[in-house]
């Protein structure tokens, strides 16, 4: 019989154009189903057909629906308690009725509801006891299957059956499988689920919490990982507690949570017998003392396997490794002091991976803090690289490659440094796990390279991506170092000085107890923002404050930071001299002192920066010809050192002084290059890089 126009409209609305659903609803309507007041409902139609099935077929539909996905036919038969002939008959009927579909006819082939609406309708109307019974039988069938079960699915069925202990067991197996597949975010979720399933005093909670910490660290969430380690440490044995607190301190420091990291680290170092220098002076003394010992001792070592070393010795090495790395940027002098002890301990132990790791870190510190010993730094770097290559250990190779990138940067070889940092990052990414700090360091040094190379578009895109990823992971260290060192410059290129000012102030405020962001990089970039805004007086005030804070914090022991500080100090004095003619003599003397400080470092990449300051001094004095000559020399040196952004600023200044068609061409050339790099306001960008000239 046909259906009425009203019911036809119901069918069209409820079926949504799906032929299978139209057929179901028509059959249901023809059988008199559905209340006239409420209209036809697809779920009612489907359930009416299921209810009319023989018991075996109905049970099989219910089991297939509760399974939650494709189910092997052999497991479906066991869960439904059907003999082979009974299963075959039920399956034939259900396929004919288009309630079930299969991938084949063998026991290993799958069975599942014909459509998700069937699954949803059937599971929604099952009594709690019936559903729990089906899940129990599914879990038993899957556990007893000759095919490896999906541990997460099996855990879900045991949980649905009310068996929390067995659900926890399979959840842990699922988490371990995710760990092995490097799916660390999934592993974190599963370990947390397993911990929620276990009673508060269950003996496995401690071990699972440690695994959760490892998964969090491997997922790049060091702060959360540290919290898991500390939670596990509270119930651990004394030796395990010490190891867990050491790991927590390392992760806190490397994720930028310095106060908590230092508090935990100091306790750990005290327990393993390592002295923690409490002031910059003590850190300097420790740095000099350990390097004197290394000079006498040399870098030789007797190779030993880790199994031949005492746990106490390994704890000392690993505690110093975490501290030396964690302080590398936050407090480089303190980090260098602990790194000296780290290298001495590693050489004494002779375990080759730890020696290689310590040598790579030492090379980075030497290039940053001891420019007079860079010849020795080359020797250390070569030994680290040779040892890492022989071991073919991914982390050791990446550390040695990254150390070579640091060496290249500190000698002004920006392009080589960038390539090495990217190579190191690729090894960390593809060959190592649990290296968010190492990768953050690669991003930080790459940002500095991109700035000096003048690749502002690359700096902006890469910096924004790195900051967003770090924010998502709660990695304060990477987020703020890349935000300050890289993204702030790219945002100035986008002509957003007010936004950069606020962003820098917020970053500095997040480090109230000092460190690289608060005492060095943040104030330096604030001074650059003032230069960009052509506010000479405020730029000078900011640069003087930056130098004082950086020196008090021991940051200016790092040659690169020292040179940047003097360059900005000289530029700010020039900008102030433009605005304050009455004080120009004193301000120009201040700028000349800054240029002299840069020159006496004898670094090829920094010499043209001193030249720009001296050209600005000549320009303020009205000495156009000497200023042009100084700019000509500076441009040649900047080009030779791949410092394209500074070179463009210098050409613009030279064009302004030369004048005429030749000068206009230079100004246009510089402006076109800056525009191509995304600089929206070349005038202000030039004011930041090469002040002392009137636009």
mmCIF file of N, CA, C and O in Angstrom, residues 195-284:
data_model
loop_
_atom_site.group_PDB
_atom_site.id
_atom_site.type_symbol
_atom_site.label_atom_id
_atom_site.label_comp_id
_atom_site.label_asym_id
_atom_site.label_seq_id
_atom_site.Cartn_x
_atom_site.Cartn_y
_atom_site.Cartn_z
ATOM 1 N N UNK A 195 45.861 5.968 35.453
ATOM 2 C CA UNK A 195 45.997 6.440 36.836
ATOM 3 C C UNK A 195 44.635 6.745 37.452
ATOM 4 O O UNK A 195 44.417 6.513 38.648
ATOM 5 N N UNK A 196 43.699 7.238 36.661
ATOM 6 C CA UNK A 196 42.352 7.504 37.171
ATOM 7 C C UNK A 196 41.632 6.207 37.526
ATOM 8 O O UNK A 196 40.777 6.183 38.423
ATOM 9 N N UNK A 197 41.990 5.115 36.838
ATOM 10 C CA UNK A 197 41.324 3.837 37.081
ATOM 11 C C UNK A 197 41.868 3.107 38.306
ATOM 12 O O UNK A 197 41.169 2.272 38.888
ATOM 13 N N UNK A 198 43.109 3.408 38.684
ATOM 14 C CA UNK A 198 43.740 2.677 39.788
ATOM 15 C C UNK A 198 43.392 3.302 41.134
ATOM 16 O O UNK A 198 43.298 4.525 41.249
ATOM 17 N N UNK A 199 43.253 2.485 42.168
ATOM 18 C CA UNK A 199 43.014 3.028 43.511
ATOM 19 C C UNK A 199 44.192 3.879 43.980
ATOM 20 O O UNK A 199 45.318 3.745 43.488
ATOM 21 N N UNK A 200 43.950 4.739 44.954
ATOM 22 C CA UNK A 200 44.964 5.694 45.414
ATOM 23 C C UNK A 200 46.235 5.014 45.891
ATOM 24 O O UNK A 200 47.334 5.537 45.718
ATOM 25 N N UNK A 201 46.145 3.858 46.535
ATOM 26 C CA UNK A 201 47.326 3.193 47.092
ATOM 27 C C UNK A 201 47.797 2.010 46.249
ATOM 28 O O UNK A 201 48.507 1.134 46.745
ATOM 29 N N UNK A 202 47.409 1.966 45.013
ATOM 30 C CA UNK A 202 47.816 0.845 44.153
ATOM 31 C C UNK A 202 49.334 0.872 43.950
ATOM 32 O O UNK A 202 49.921 1.931 43.698
ATOM 33 N N UNK A 203 50.009 -0.283 44.066
ATOM 34 C CA UNK A 203 51.482 -0.307 43.982
ATOM 35 C C UNK A 203 52.047 0.143 42.637
ATOM 36 O O UNK A 203 53.223 0.496 42.556
ATOM 37 N N UNK A 204 51.241 0.138 41.577
ATOM 38 C CA UNK A 204 51.764 0.512 40.256
ATOM 39 C C UNK A 204 51.647 2.007 39.974
ATOM 40 O O UNK A 204 52.132 2.477 38.938
ATOM 41 N N UNK A 205 51.021 2.761 40.872
ATOM 42 C CA UNK A 205 50.796 4.181 40.592
ATOM 43 C C UNK A 205 52.106 4.954 40.416
ATOM 44 O O UNK A 205 52.226 5.813 39.544
ATOM 45 N N UNK A 206 53.093 4.655 41.256
ATOM 46 C CA UNK A 206 54.363 5.376 41.167
ATOM 47 C C UNK A 206 55.037 5.199 39.823
ATOM 48 O O UNK A 206 55.453 6.166 39.177
ATOM 49 N N UNK A 207 55.140 3.936 39.381
ATOM 50 C CA UNK A 207 55.773 3.666 38.093
ATOM 51 C C UNK A 207 55.022 4.282 36.936
ATOM 52 O O UNK A 207 55.625 4.809 35.990
ATOM 53 N N UNK A 208 53.690 4.242 37.008
ATOM 54 C CA UNK A 208 52.886 4.841 35.943
ATOM 55 C C UNK A 208 53.037 6.357 35.912
ATOM 56 O O UNK A 208 53.043 6.970 34.843
ATOM 57 N N UNK A 209 53.185 6.962 37.082
ATOM 58 C CA UNK A 209 53.363 8.417 37.126
ATOM 59 C C UNK A 209 54.699 8.815 36.504
ATOM 60 O O UNK A 209 54.795 9.847 35.833
ATOM 61 N N UNK A 210 55.729 7.985 36.722
ATOM 62 C CA UNK A 210 57.022 8.245 36.080
ATOM 63 C C UNK A 210 56.880 8.137 34.564
ATOM 64 O O UNK A 210 57.391 8.981 33.808
ATOM 65 N N UNK A 211 56.170 7.096 34.097
ATOM 66 C CA UNK A 211 55.972 6.942 32.647
ATOM 67 C C UNK A 211 55.179 8.122 32.083
ATOM 68 O O UNK A 211 55.439 8.572 30.963
ATOM 69 N N UNK A 212 54.214 8.597 32.857
ATOM 70 C CA UNK A 212 53.472 9.787 32.432
ATOM 71 C C UNK A 212 54.420 10.969 32.296
ATOM 72 O O UNK A 212 54.355 11.724 31.313
ATOM 73 N N UNK A 213 55.324 11.140 33.264
ATOM 74 C CA UNK A 213 56.304 12.223 33.177
ATOM 75 C C UNK A 213 57.173 12.110 31.948
ATOM 76 O O UNK A 213 57.417 13.105 31.243
ATOM 77 N N UNK A 214 57.630 10.882 31.654
ATOM 78 C CA UNK A 214 58.467 10.670 30.457
ATOM 79 C C UNK A 214 57.696 11.033 29.188
ATOM 80 O O UNK A 214 58.234 11.680 28.277
ATOM 81 N N UNK A 215 56.419 10.604 29.132
ATOM 82 C CA UNK A 215 55.617 10.890 27.936
ATOM 83 C C UNK A 215 55.385 12.388 27.777
ATOM 84 O O UNK A 215 55.423 12.923 26.666
ATOM 85 N N UNK A 216 55.159 13.068 28.895
ATOM 86 C CA UNK A 216 54.966 14.522 28.832
ATOM 87 C C UNK A 216 56.228 15.225 28.345
ATOM 88 O O UNK A 216 56.163 16.136 27.509
ATOM 89 N N UNK A 217 57.379 14.799 28.857
ATOM 90 C CA UNK A 217 58.645 15.389 28.409
ATOM 91 C C UNK A 217 58.851 15.117 26.923
ATOM 92 O O UNK A 217 59.241 16.005 26.150
ATOM 93 N N UNK A 218 58.586 13.872 26.505
ATOM 94 C CA UNK A 218 58.760 13.527 25.095
ATOM 95 C C UNK A 218 57.797 14.294 24.195
ATOM 96 O O UNK A 218 58.086 14.532 23.019
ATOM 97 N N UNK A 219 56.661 14.703 24.758
ATOM 98 C CA UNK A 219 55.697 15.508 23.997
ATOM 99 C C UNK A 219 56.048 16.988 24.027
ATOM 100 O O UNK A 219 55.319 17.806 23.465
ATOM 101 N N UNK A 220 57.169 17.335 24.697
ATOM 102 C CA UNK A 220 57.600 18.729 24.748
ATOM 103 C C UNK A 220 56.960 19.528 25.855
ATOM 104 O O UNK A 220 57.041 20.757 25.853
ATOM 105 N N UNK A 221 56.346 18.872 26.820
ATOM 106 C CA UNK A 221 55.662 19.565 27.913
ATOM 107 C C UNK A 221 56.455 19.361 29.201
ATOM 108 O O UNK A 221 56.074 18.632 30.108
ATOM 109 N N UNK A 222 57.609 20.030 29.251
ATOM 110 C CA UNK A 222 58.557 19.812 30.336
ATOM 111 C C UNK A 222 58.027 20.183 31.703
ATOM 112 O O UNK A 222 58.283 19.492 32.688
ATOM 113 N N UNK A 223 57.278 21.295 31.794
ATOM 114 C CA UNK A 223 56.731 21.710 33.086
ATOM 115 C C UNK A 223 55.783 20.647 33.637
ATOM 116 O O UNK A 223 55.859 20.265 34.804
ATOM 117 N N UNK A 224 54.882 20.146 32.809
ATOM 118 C CA UNK A 224 53.955 19.103 33.245
ATOM 119 C C UNK A 224 54.710 17.821 33.582
ATOM 120 O O UNK A 224 54.363 17.114 34.537
ATOM 121 N N UNK A 225 55.743 17.510 32.793
ATOM 122 C CA UNK A 225 56.544 16.329 33.080
ATOM 123 C C UNK A 225 57.226 16.439 34.428
ATOM 124 O O UNK A 225 57.284 15.472 35.203
ATOM 125 N N UNK A 226 57.742 17.624 34.735
ATOM 126 C CA UNK A 226 58.390 17.840 36.028
ATOM 127 C C UNK A 226 57.407 17.624 37.174
ATOM 128 O O UNK A 226 57.750 17.025 38.203
ATOM 129 N N UNK A 227 56.185 18.093 37.016
ATOM 130 C CA UNK A 227 55.183 17.911 38.064
ATOM 131 C C UNK A 227 54.886 16.429 38.278
ATOM 132 O O UNK A 227 54.699 15.978 39.416
ATOM 133 N N UNK A 228 54.863 15.655 37.183
ATOM 134 C CA UNK A 228 54.647 14.214 37.318
ATOM 135 C C UNK A 228 55.822 13.557 38.043
ATOM 136 O O UNK A 228 55.626 12.698 38.917
ATOM 137 N N UNK A 229 57.053 13.947 37.692
ATOM 138 C CA UNK A 229 58.224 13.375 38.376
ATOM 139 C C UNK A 229 58.192 13.690 39.870
ATOM 140 O O UNK A 229 58.498 12.829 40.712
ATOM 141 N N UNK A 230 57.839 14.915 40.214
ATOM 142 C CA UNK A 230 57.803 15.302 41.631
ATOM 143 C C UNK A 230 56.708 14.540 42.365
ATOM 144 O O UNK A 230 56.887 14.156 43.532
ATOM 145 N N UNK A 231 55.585 14.322 41.698
ATOM 146 C CA UNK A 231 54.515 13.539 42.322
ATOM 147 C C UNK A 231 54.972 12.106 42.564
ATOM 148 O O UNK A 231 54.695 11.528 43.626
ATOM 149 N N UNK A 232 55.677 11.535 41.603
ATOM 150 C CA UNK A 232 56.176 10.164 41.773
ATOM 151 C C UNK A 232 57.259 10.098 42.839
ATOM 152 O O UNK A 232 57.366 9.112 43.582
ATOM 153 N N UNK A 233 58.071 11.153 42.928
ATOM 154 C CA UNK A 233 59.166 11.173 43.902
ATOM 155 C C UNK A 233 58.654 11.118 45.332
ATOM 156 O O UNK A 233 59.326 10.586 46.223
ATOM 157 N N UNK A 234 57.467 11.667 45.564
ATOM 158 C CA UNK A 234 56.934 11.729 46.926
ATOM 159 C C UNK A 234 56.760 10.347 47.540
ATOM 160 O O UNK A 234 56.813 10.205 48.769
ATOM 161 N N UNK A 235 56.561 9.323 46.714
ATOM 162 C CA UNK A 235 56.346 7.972 47.235
ATOM 163 C C UNK A 235 57.449 7.006 46.817
ATOM 164 O O UNK A 235 57.291 5.792 46.941
ATOM 165 N N UNK A 236 58.579 7.517 46.330
ATOM 166 C CA UNK A 236 59.649 6.668 45.810
ATOM 167 C C UNK A 236 60.686 6.360 46.891
ATOM 168 O O UNK A 236 60.721 7.002 47.945
ATOM 169 N N UNK A 237 61.551 5.400 46.599
ATOM 170 C CA UNK A 237 62.671 5.097 47.486
ATOM 171 C C UNK A 237 63.657 6.260 47.448
ATOM 172 O O UNK A 237 63.612 7.077 46.521
ATOM 173 N N UNK A 238 64.572 6.358 48.432
ATOM 174 C CA UNK A 238 65.500 7.508 48.452
ATOM 175 C C UNK A 238 66.283 7.694 47.156
ATOM 176 O O UNK A 238 66.408 8.812 46.661
ATOM 177 N N UNK A 239 66.822 6.604 46.581
ATOM 178 C CA UNK A 239 67.612 6.751 45.357
ATOM 179 C C UNK A 239 66.731 7.128 44.177
ATOM 180 O O UNK A 239 67.087 7.983 43.363
ATOM 181 N N UNK A 240 65.548 6.506 44.084
ATOM 182 C CA UNK A 240 64.629 6.856 43.001
ATOM 183 C C UNK A 240 64.136 8.291 43.155
ATOM 184 O O UNK A 240 63.976 9.017 42.170
ATOM 185 N N UNK A 241 63.888 8.697 44.389
ATOM 186 C CA UNK A 241 63.427 10.054 44.642
ATOM 187 C C UNK A 241 64.450 11.065 44.148
ATOM 188 O O UNK A 241 64.101 12.069 43.511
ATOM 189 N N UNK A 242 65.725 10.804 44.388
ATOM 190 C CA UNK A 242 66.776 11.723 43.968
ATOM 191 C C UNK A 242 66.820 11.831 42.448
ATOM 192 O O UNK A 242 66.923 12.936 41.890
ATOM 193 N N UNK A 243 66.733 10.694 41.760
ATOM 194 C CA UNK A 243 66.744 10.719 40.298
ATOM 195 C C UNK A 243 65.540 11.473 39.744
ATOM 196 O O UNK A 243 65.657 12.245 38.785
ATOM 197 N N UNK A 244 64.383 11.251 40.353
ATOM 198 C CA UNK A 244 63.170 11.915 39.863
ATOM 199 C C UNK A 244 63.215 13.418 40.118
ATOM 200 O O UNK A 244 62.799 14.217 39.267
ATOM 201 N N UNK A 245 63.731 13.817 41.262
ATOM 202 C CA UNK A 245 63.837 15.254 41.545
ATOM 203 C C UNK A 245 64.878 15.900 40.625
ATOM 204 O O UNK A 245 64.718 17.051 40.213
ATOM 205 N N UNK A 246 65.944 15.164 40.316
ATOM 206 C CA UNK A 246 66.932 15.688 39.360
ATOM 207 C C UNK A 246 66.282 15.906 37.995
ATOM 208 O O UNK A 246 66.460 16.959 37.367
ATOM 209 N N UNK A 247 65.509 14.916 37.521
ATOM 210 C CA UNK A 247 64.841 15.050 36.230
ATOM 211 C C UNK A 247 63.835 16.198 36.254
ATOM 212 O O UNK A 247 63.700 16.947 35.275
ATOM 213 N N UNK A 248 63.134 16.349 37.383
ATOM 214 C CA UNK A 248 62.164 17.438 37.494
ATOM 215 C C UNK A 248 62.864 18.793 37.433
ATOM 216 O O UNK A 248 62.408 19.713 36.738
ATOM 217 N N UNK A 249 63.970 18.933 38.159
ATOM 218 C CA UNK A 249 64.714 20.199 38.155
ATOM 219 C C UNK A 249 65.188 20.543 36.748
ATOM 220 O O UNK A 249 65.081 21.701 36.303
ATOM 221 N N UNK A 250 65.718 19.547 36.047
ATOM 222 C CA UNK A 250 66.205 19.779 34.678
ATOM 223 C C UNK A 250 65.081 20.265 33.774
ATOM 224 O O UNK A 250 65.245 21.234 33.023
ATOM 225 N N UNK A 251 63.912 19.615 33.851
ATOM 226 C CA UNK A 251 62.808 20.009 32.991
ATOM 227 C C UNK A 251 62.268 21.392 33.350
ATOM 228 O O UNK A 251 61.915 22.179 32.471
ATOM 229 N N UNK A 252 62.209 21.698 34.632
ATOM 230 C CA UNK A 252 61.732 23.024 35.044
ATOM 231 C C UNK A 252 62.654 24.116 34.526
ATOM 232 O O UNK A 252 62.203 25.142 34.004
ATOM 233 N N UNK A 253 63.957 23.907 34.669
ATOM 234 C CA UNK A 253 64.916 24.906 34.191
ATOM 235 C C UNK A 253 64.817 25.071 32.678
ATOM 236 O O UNK A 253 64.779 26.190 32.160
ATOM 237 N N UNK A 254 64.780 23.954 31.975
ATOM 238 C CA UNK A 254 64.821 24.017 30.514
ATOM 239 C C UNK A 254 63.515 24.520 29.912
ATOM 240 O O UNK A 254 63.504 24.999 28.775
ATOM 241 N N UNK A 255 62.425 24.416 30.681
ATOM 242 C CA UNK A 255 61.156 24.966 30.205
ATOM 243 C C UNK A 255 60.970 26.409 30.648
ATOM 244 O O UNK A 255 59.944 27.025 30.350
ATOM 245 N N UNK A 256 61.959 26.955 31.386
ATOM 246 C CA UNK A 256 61.908 28.361 31.758
ATOM 247 C C UNK A 256 61.263 28.649 33.093
ATOM 248 O O UNK A 256 61.095 29.815 33.450
ATOM 249 N N UNK A 257 60.919 27.628 33.862
ATOM 250 C CA UNK A 257 60.325 27.827 35.188
ATOM 251 C C UNK A 257 61.464 27.806 36.209
ATOM 252 O O UNK A 257 61.669 26.843 36.947
ATOM 253 N N UNK A 258 62.210 28.908 36.194
ATOM 254 C CA UNK A 258 63.522 28.952 36.845
ATOM 255 C C UNK A 258 63.422 28.868 38.363
ATOM 256 O O UNK A 258 64.188 28.131 38.993
ATOM 257 N N UNK A 259 62.515 29.601 38.972
ATOM 258 C CA UNK A 259 62.449 29.618 40.437
ATOM 259 C C UNK A 259 62.223 28.217 40.997
ATOM 260 O O UNK A 259 62.923 27.774 41.906
ATOM 261 N N UNK A 260 61.224 27.520 40.447
ATOM 262 C CA UNK A 260 60.949 26.161 40.905
ATOM 263 C C UNK A 260 62.117 25.242 40.580
ATOM 264 O O UNK A 260 62.487 24.378 41.385
ATOM 265 N N UNK A 261 62.707 25.426 39.391
ATOM 266 C CA UNK A 261 63.828 24.581 38.989
ATOM 267 C C UNK A 261 65.036 24.758 39.883
ATOM 268 O O UNK A 261 65.679 23.780 40.290
ATOM 269 N N UNK A 262 65.363 26.003 40.207
ATOM 270 C CA UNK A 262 66.527 26.272 41.059
ATOM 271 C C UNK A 262 66.318 25.685 42.449
ATOM 272 O O UNK A 262 67.223 25.074 43.027
ATOM 273 N N UNK A 263 65.119 25.875 43.010
ATOM 274 C CA UNK A 263 64.846 25.355 44.344
ATOM 275 C C UNK A 263 65.039 23.842 44.390
ATOM 276 O O UNK A 263 65.660 23.299 45.324
ATOM 277 N N UNK A 264 64.537 23.158 43.383
ATOM 278 C CA UNK A 264 64.673 21.697 43.341
ATOM 279 C C UNK A 264 66.112 21.299 43.043
ATOM 280 O O UNK A 264 66.652 20.372 43.654
ATOM 281 N N UNK A 265 66.745 22.014 42.117
ATOM 282 C CA UNK A 265 68.113 21.682 41.731
ATOM 283 C C UNK A 265 69.085 21.827 42.898
ATOM 284 O O UNK A 265 69.964 20.977 43.094
ATOM 285 N N UNK A 266 68.953 22.874 43.668
ATOM 286 C CA UNK A 266 69.888 23.095 44.772
ATOM 287 C C UNK A 266 69.821 21.952 45.783
ATOM 288 O O UNK A 266 70.851 21.513 46.305
ATOM 289 N N UNK A 267 68.625 21.446 46.037
ATOM 290 C CA UNK A 267 68.486 20.299 46.928
ATOM 291 C C UNK A 267 69.182 19.072 46.337
ATOM 292 O O UNK A 267 69.880 18.334 47.042
ATOM 293 N N UNK A 268 68.979 18.858 45.037
ATOM 294 C CA UNK A 268 69.577 17.688 44.382
ATOM 295 C C UNK A 268 71.097 17.793 44.384
ATOM 296 O O UNK A 268 71.801 16.830 44.731
ATOM 297 N N UNK A 269 71.635 18.950 43.984
ATOM 298 C CA UNK A 269 73.091 19.115 43.950
ATOM 299 C C UNK A 269 73.696 18.932 45.333
ATOM 300 O O UNK A 269 74.771 18.324 45.479
ATOM 301 N N UNK A 270 73.029 19.427 46.347
ATOM 302 C CA UNK A 270 73.528 19.257 47.713
ATOM 303 C C UNK A 270 73.587 17.784 48.077
ATOM 304 O O UNK A 270 74.562 17.318 48.699
ATOM 305 N N UNK A 271 72.578 17.023 47.665
ATOM 306 C CA UNK A 271 72.534 15.600 48.013
ATOM 307 C C UNK A 271 73.558 14.781 47.246
ATOM 308 O O UNK A 271 73.996 13.728 47.737
ATOM 309 N N UNK A 272 73.948 15.230 46.048
ATOM 310 C CA UNK A 272 74.958 14.473 45.290
ATOM 311 C C UNK A 272 76.360 15.043 45.472
ATOM 312 O O UNK A 272 77.311 14.588 44.836
ATOM 313 N N UNK A 273 76.492 16.070 46.315
ATOM 314 C CA UNK A 273 77.815 16.583 46.649
ATOM 315 C C UNK A 273 78.381 17.593 45.683
ATOM 316 O O UNK A 273 79.605 17.712 45.556
ATOM 317 N N UNK A 274 77.518 18.355 45.000
ATOM 318 C CA UNK A 274 77.964 19.383 44.056
ATOM 319 C C UNK A 274 77.648 20.756 44.647
ATOM 320 O O UNK A 274 76.515 21.021 45.051
ATOM 321 N N UNK A 275 78.658 21.629 44.689
ATOM 322 C CA UNK A 275 78.468 22.976 45.223
ATOM 323 C C UNK A 275 77.757 23.859 44.202
ATOM 324 O O UNK A 275 78.138 23.898 43.027
ATOM 325 N N UNK A 276 76.743 24.580 44.666
ATOM 326 C CA UNK A 276 75.980 25.484 43.807
ATOM 327 C C UNK A 276 76.458 26.909 44.064
ATOM 328 O O UNK A 276 76.297 27.433 45.171
ATOM 329 N N UNK A 277 77.063 27.573 43.066
ATOM 330 C CA UNK A 277 77.516 28.962 43.271
ATOM 331 C C UNK A 277 76.314 29.898 43.458
ATOM 332 O O UNK A 277 75.446 29.967 42.589
ATOM 333 N N UNK A 278 76.276 30.600 44.558
ATOM 334 C CA UNK A 278 75.087 31.390 44.893
ATOM 335 C C UNK A 278 75.153 32.843 44.436
ATOM 336 O O UNK A 278 74.168 33.569 44.537
ATOM 337 N N UNK A 279 76.313 33.311 43.943
ATOM 338 C CA UNK A 279 76.432 34.690 43.461
ATOM 339 C C UNK A 279 77.206 34.687 42.146
ATOM 340 O O UNK A 279 77.948 33.735 41.851
ATOM 341 N N UNK A 280 77.058 35.755 41.333
ATOM 342 C CA UNK A 280 77.847 35.833 40.095
ATOM 343 C C UNK A 280 79.351 35.745 40.355
ATOM 344 O O UNK A 280 80.079 35.139 39.565
ATOM 345 N N UNK A 281 79.827 36.333 41.457
ATOM 346 C CA UNK A 281 81.257 36.271 41.759
ATOM 347 C C UNK A 281 81.707 34.830 42.006
ATOM 348 O O UNK A 281 82.744 34.393 41.499
ATOM 349 N N UNK A 282 80.923 34.100 42.788
ATOM 350 C CA UNK A 282 81.265 32.703 43.053
ATOM 351 C C UNK A 282 81.182 31.859 41.777
ATOM 352 O O UNK A 282 81.974 30.938 41.586
ATOM 353 N N UNK A 283 80.214 32.197 40.925
ATOM 354 C CA UNK A 283 80.116 31.473 39.653
ATOM 355 C C UNK A 283 81.349 31.737 38.795
ATOM 356 O O UNK A 283 81.884 30.816 38.157
ATOM 357 N N UNK A 284 81.834 32.991 38.772
ATOM 358 C CA UNK A 284 83.026 33.325 38.000
ATOM 359 C C UNK A 284 84.251 32.590 38.543
ATOM 360 O O UNK A 284 85.053 32.046 37.774
#
